[in-house]
CSV table of C-alpha atoms in Angstrom, one decimal:
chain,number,residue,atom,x,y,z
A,1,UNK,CA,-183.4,57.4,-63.4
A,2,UNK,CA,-184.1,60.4,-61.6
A,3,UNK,CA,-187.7,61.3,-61.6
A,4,UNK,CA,-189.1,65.5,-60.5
A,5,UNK,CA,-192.2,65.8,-59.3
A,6,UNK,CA,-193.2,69.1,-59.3
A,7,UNK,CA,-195.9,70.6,-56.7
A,8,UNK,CA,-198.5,73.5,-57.8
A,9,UNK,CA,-199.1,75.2,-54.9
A,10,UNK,CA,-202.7,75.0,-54.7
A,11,UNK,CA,-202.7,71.2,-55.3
A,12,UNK,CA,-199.5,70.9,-52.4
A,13,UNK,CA,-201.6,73.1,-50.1
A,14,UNK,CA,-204.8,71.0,-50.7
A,15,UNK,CA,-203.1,67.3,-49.6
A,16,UNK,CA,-201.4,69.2,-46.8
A,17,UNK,CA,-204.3,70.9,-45.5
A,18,UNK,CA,-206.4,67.4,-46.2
A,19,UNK,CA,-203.6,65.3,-44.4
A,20,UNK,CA,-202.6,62.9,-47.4
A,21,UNK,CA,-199.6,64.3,-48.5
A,22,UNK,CA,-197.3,62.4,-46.0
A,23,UNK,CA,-199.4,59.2,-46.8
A,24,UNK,CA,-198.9,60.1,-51.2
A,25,UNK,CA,-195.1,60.4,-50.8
A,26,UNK,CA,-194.9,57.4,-48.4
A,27,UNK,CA,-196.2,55.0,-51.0
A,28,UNK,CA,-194.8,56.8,-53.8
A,29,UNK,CA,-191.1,56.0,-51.4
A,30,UNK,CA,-192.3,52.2,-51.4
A,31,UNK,CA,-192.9,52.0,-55.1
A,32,UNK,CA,-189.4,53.7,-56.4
A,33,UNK,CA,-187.5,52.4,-53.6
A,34,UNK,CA,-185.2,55.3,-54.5
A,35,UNK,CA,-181.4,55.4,-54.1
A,36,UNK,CA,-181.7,59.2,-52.7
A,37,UNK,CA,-184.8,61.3,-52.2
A,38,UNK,CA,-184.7,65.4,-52.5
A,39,UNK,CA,-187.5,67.9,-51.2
A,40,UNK,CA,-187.0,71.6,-52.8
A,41,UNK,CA,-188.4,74.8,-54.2
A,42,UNK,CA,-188.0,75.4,-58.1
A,43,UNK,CA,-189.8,78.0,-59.7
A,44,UNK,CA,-192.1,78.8,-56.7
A,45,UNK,CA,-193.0,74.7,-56.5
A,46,UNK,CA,-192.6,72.1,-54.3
A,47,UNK,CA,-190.3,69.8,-56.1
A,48,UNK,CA,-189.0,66.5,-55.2
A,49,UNK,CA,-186.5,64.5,-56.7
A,50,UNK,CA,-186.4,60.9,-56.5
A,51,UNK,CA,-182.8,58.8,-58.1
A,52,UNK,CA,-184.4,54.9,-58.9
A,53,UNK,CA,-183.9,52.1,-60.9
A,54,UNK,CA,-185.8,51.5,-63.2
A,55,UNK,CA,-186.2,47.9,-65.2
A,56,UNK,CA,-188.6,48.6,-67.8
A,57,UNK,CA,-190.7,51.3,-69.1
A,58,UNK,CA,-193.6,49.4,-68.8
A,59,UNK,CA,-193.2,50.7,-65.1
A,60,UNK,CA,-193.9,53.8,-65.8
A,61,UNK,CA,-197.7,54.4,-65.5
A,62,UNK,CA,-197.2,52.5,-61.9
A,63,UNK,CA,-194.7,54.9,-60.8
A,64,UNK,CA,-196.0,58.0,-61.8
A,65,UNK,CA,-199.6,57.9,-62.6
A,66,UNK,CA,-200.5,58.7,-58.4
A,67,UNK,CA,-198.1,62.0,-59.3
A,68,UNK,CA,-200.5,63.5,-62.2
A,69,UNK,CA,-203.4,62.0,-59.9
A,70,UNK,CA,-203.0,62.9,-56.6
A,71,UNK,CA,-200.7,65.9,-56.5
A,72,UNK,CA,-201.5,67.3,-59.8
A,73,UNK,CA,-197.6,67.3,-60.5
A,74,UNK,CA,-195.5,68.1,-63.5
A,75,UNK,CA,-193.3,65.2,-63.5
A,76,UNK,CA,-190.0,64.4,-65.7
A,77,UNK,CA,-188.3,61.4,-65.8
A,78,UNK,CA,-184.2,61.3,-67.0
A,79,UNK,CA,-182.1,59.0,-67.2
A,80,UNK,CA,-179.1,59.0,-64.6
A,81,UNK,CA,-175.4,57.2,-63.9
A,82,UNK,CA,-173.6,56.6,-61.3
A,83,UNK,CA,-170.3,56.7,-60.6
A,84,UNK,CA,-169.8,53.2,-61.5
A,85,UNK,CA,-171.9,53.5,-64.6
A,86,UNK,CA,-169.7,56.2,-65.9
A,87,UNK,CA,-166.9,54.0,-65.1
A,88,UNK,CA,-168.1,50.8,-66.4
A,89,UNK,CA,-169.7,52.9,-69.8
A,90,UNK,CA,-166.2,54.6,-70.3
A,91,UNK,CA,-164.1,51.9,-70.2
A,92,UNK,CA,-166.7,49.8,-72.5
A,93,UNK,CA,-166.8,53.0,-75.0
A,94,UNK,CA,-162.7,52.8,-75.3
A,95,UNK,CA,-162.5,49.0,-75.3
A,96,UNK,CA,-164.9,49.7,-78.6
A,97,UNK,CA,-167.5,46.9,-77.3
């Protein structure tokens, strides 16, 4: 999956002023335990973009709930492959199983 988090300014300028942003994305790095992690602009927000696996969907509220919470954050979720997932899902898609 790869989830984006996006920032409103006021809200990003709040937990930096207020010290806790560092603190918000450390645990949020310890819950996804995310393949890659991004840190951005789009649109004028501070975006990050975290690539995770997730098991279940029951995970959700977990994972992003401190996002809405703390940060105030627009957050998307998509599902992702990689390279070996394309490989593995082509070659299963042309083996017709």
């Amino acid at each position: 999956m790869v989830l984006k988090a996006q920032i409103p300014t006021d809200a990003g300028n709040e937990v930096i002023k207020d010290g806790t942003l560092s603190k918000i994305m450390e645990t949020a790095i310890a819950a996804l335990q995310p393949e890659a992690a991004y840190f951005t602009l789009e649109g004028g927000d501070r975006t990050a973009f975290f690539y995770f696996d997730m098991q279940q969907s029951s995970q959700m509220p977990g994972l992003l709930e401190s996002f809405f919470m703390d940060l105030n954050a627009k957050v998307s979720l998509q599902p992702v492959m990689n390279v070996q997932d394309l490989r593995t899902g082509l070659a299963e898609m042309m083996s017709g199983t």
